[in-house]
CSV table of C-alpha atoms in Angstrom, one decimal:
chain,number,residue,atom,x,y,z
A,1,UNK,CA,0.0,0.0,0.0
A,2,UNK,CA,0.7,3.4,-1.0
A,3,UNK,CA,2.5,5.1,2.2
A,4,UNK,CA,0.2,8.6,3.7
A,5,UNK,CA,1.8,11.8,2.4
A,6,UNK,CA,4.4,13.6,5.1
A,7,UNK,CA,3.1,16.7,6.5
A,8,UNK,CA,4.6,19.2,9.4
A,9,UNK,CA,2.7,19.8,12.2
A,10,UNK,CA,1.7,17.1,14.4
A,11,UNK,CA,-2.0,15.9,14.6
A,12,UNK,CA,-4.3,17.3,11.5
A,13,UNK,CA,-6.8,19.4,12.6
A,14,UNK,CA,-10.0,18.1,14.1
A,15,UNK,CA,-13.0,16.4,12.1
A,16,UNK,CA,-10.2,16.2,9.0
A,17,UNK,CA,-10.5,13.3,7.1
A,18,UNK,CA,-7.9,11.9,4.5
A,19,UNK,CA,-9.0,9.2,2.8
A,20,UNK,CA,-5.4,8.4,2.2
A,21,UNK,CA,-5.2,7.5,5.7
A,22,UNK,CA,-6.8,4.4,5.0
A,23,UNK,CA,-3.9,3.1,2.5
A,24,UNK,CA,-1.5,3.5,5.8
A,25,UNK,CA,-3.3,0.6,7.4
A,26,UNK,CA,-1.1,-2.0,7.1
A,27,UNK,CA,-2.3,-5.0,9.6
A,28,UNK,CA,-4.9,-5.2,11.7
A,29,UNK,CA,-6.1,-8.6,13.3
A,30,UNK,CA,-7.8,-9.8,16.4
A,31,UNK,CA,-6.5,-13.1,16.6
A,32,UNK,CA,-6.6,-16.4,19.2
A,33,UNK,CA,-2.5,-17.5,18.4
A,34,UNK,CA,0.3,-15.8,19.9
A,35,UNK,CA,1.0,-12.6,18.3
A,36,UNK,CA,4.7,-12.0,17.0
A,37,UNK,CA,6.1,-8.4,17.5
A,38,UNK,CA,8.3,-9.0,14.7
A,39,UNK,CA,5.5,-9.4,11.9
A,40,UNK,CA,4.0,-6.0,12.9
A,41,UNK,CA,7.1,-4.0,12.6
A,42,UNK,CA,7.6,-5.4,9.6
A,43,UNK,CA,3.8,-4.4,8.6
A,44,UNK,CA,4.6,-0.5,9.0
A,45,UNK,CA,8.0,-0.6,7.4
A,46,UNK,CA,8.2,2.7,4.9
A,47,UNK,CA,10.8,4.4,3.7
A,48,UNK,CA,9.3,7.5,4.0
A,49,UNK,CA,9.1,6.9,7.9
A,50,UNK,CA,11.8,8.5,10.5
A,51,UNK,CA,9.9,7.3,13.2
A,52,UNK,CA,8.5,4.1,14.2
A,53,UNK,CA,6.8,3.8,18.0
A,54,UNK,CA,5.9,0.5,18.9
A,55,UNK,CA,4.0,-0.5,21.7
A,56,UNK,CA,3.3,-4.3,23.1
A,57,UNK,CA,0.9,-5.5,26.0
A,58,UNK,CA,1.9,-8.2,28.0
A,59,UNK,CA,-0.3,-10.1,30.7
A,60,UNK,CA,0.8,-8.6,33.7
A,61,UNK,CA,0.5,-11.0,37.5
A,62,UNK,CA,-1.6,-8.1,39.1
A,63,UNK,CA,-4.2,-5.8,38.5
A,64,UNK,CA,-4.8,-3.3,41.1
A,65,UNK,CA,-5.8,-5.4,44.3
A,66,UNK,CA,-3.7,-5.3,46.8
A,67,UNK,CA,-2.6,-8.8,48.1
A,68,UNK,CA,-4.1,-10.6,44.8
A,69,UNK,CA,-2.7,-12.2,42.1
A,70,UNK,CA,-4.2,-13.0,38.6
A,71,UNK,CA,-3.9,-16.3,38.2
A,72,UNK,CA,-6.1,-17.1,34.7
A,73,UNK,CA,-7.1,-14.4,32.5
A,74,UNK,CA,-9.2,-14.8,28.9
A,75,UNK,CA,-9.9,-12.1,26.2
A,76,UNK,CA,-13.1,-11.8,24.5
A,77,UNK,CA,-13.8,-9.8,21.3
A,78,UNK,CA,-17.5,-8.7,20.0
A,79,UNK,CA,-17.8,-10.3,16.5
A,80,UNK,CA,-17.5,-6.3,15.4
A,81,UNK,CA,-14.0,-5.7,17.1
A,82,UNK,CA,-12.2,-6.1,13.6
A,83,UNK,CA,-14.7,-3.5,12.4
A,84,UNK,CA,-14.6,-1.2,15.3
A,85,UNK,CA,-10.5,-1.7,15.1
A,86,UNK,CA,-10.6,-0.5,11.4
A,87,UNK,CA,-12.2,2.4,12.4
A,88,UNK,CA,-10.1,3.3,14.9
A,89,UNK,CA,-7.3,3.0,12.8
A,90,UNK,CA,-8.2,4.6,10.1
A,91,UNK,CA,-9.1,7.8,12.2
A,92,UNK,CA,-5.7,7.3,13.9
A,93,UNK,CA,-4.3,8.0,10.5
A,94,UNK,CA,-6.7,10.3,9.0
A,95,UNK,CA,-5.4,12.6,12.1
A,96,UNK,CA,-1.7,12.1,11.8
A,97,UNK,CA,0.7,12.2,9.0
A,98,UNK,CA,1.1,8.2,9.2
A,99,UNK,CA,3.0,6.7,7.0
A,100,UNK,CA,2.0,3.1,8.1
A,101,UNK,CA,0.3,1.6,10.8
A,102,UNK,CA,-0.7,-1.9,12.5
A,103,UNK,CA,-2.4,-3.1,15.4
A,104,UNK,CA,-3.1,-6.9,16.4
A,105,UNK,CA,-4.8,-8.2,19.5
A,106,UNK,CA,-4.9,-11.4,21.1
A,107,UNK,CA,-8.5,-13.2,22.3
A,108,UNK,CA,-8.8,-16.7,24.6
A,109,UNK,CA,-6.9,-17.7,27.1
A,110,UNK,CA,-3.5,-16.0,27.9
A,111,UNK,CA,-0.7,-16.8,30.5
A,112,UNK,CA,1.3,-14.2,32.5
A,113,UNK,CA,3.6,-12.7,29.8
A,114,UNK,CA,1.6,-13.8,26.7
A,115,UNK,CA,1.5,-11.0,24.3
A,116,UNK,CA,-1.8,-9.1,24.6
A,117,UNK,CA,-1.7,-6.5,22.2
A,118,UNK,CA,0.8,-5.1,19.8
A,119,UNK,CA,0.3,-1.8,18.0
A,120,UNK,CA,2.7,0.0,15.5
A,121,UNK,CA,2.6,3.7,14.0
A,122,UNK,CA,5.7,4.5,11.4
A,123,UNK,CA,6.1,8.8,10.6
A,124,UNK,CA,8.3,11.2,9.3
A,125,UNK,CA,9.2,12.1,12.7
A,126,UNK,CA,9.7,10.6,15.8
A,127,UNK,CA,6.9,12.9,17.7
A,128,UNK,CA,4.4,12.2,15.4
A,129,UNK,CA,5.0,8.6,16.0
A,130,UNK,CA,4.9,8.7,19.5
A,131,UNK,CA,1.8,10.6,19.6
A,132,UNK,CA,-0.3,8.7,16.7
A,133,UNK,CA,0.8,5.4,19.0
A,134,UNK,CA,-0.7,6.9,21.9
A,135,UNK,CA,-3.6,7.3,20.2
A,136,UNK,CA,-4.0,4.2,18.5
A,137,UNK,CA,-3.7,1.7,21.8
A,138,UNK,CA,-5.7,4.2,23.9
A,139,UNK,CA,-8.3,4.2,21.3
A,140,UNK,CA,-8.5,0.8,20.7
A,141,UNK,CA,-8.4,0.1,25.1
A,142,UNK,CA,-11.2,2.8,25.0
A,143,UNK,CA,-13.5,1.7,21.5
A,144,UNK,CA,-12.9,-1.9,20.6
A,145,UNK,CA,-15.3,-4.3,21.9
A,146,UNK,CA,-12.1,-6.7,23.7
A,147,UNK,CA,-13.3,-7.5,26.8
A,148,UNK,CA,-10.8,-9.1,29.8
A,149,UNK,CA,-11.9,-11.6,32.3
A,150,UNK,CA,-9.7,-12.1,35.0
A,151,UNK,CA,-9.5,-15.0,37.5
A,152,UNK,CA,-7.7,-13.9,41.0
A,153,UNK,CA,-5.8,-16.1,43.0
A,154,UNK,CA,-8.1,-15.2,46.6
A,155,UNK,CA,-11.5,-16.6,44.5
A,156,UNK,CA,-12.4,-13.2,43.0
A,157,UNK,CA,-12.9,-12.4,39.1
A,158,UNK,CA,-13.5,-9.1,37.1
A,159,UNK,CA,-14.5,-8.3,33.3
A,160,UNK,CA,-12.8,-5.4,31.9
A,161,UNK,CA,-13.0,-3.6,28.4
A,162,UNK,CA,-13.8,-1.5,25.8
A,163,UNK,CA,-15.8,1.0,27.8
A,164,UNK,CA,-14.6,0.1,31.3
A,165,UNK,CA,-11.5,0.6,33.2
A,166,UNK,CA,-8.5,-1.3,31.9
């Protein structure tokens, strides 16, 4: 795909919309196999980019309760969350001046330090990058119906997700 056209400045303004945004979305996948941080790095690779922010998601052996430890933990995606993911990636770079972009999350079961998510934004510049990164996995935490179950080692369980805290 054709890379998204450099511009200066940071974010585009608000309610823009460039349709060549769309051709920056290199991968996107929700997925029940392990993911491989390799593959979507390789997804935003550009020539045109001078920046490249990664970000990756691991299952973590806490959540917030004091004294407990997750001990099982399963993702669950709405049959839209591809959909809803495509839209939040294509705002993502309808907004910035991204070059290419990817973004693949894990559902089903997942073990402490199992990949979870795994997001990508090349750009001219490193800011850009860092920014339009930002955006993508707090939009996609905030939009995309993913939903976590958690299992805690003192008999207690929680659901978090798109919507909720996380």
């Amino acid at each position: 795909m054709a890379p998204l056209p450099a511009s200066a400045g940071g974010p585009r303004a608000a309610g823009a919309y460039d349709t060549a945004g769309a051709a920056a979305v290199r991968l996107l996948a929700v997925r029940d196999t392990p993911l491989s941080v390799d593959e979507v790095l390789a997804a935003v690779g550009d020539p045109a980019a001078g920046g490249t922010a990664l970000f990756v998601g691991t299952v973590r052996d806490h959540d917030g309760r004091p004294g407990a430890s997750v001990t099982r933990l399963t993702y669950t995606a709405h049959p839209s969350a591809e959909a809803q993911l495509l839209r939040v990636a294509e705002k993502v770079a309808a907004d910035f001046p991204v070059c290419a972009l990817a973004a693949v999350h894990r559902v089903g079961d997942l073990a402490v330090g199992d990949l979870a998510v795994v997001v990508a934004v090349a750009c001219p510049h490193r800011a850009e990058a860092f920014e339009a990164s930002r955006r993508l996995i707090d939009d996609l935490k905030r939009e995309v119906p993913i939903w976590k179950h958690q299992v805690f080692d003192d008999g207690t369980e929680e659901w978090v997700g798109a919507g909720g805290p996380c």
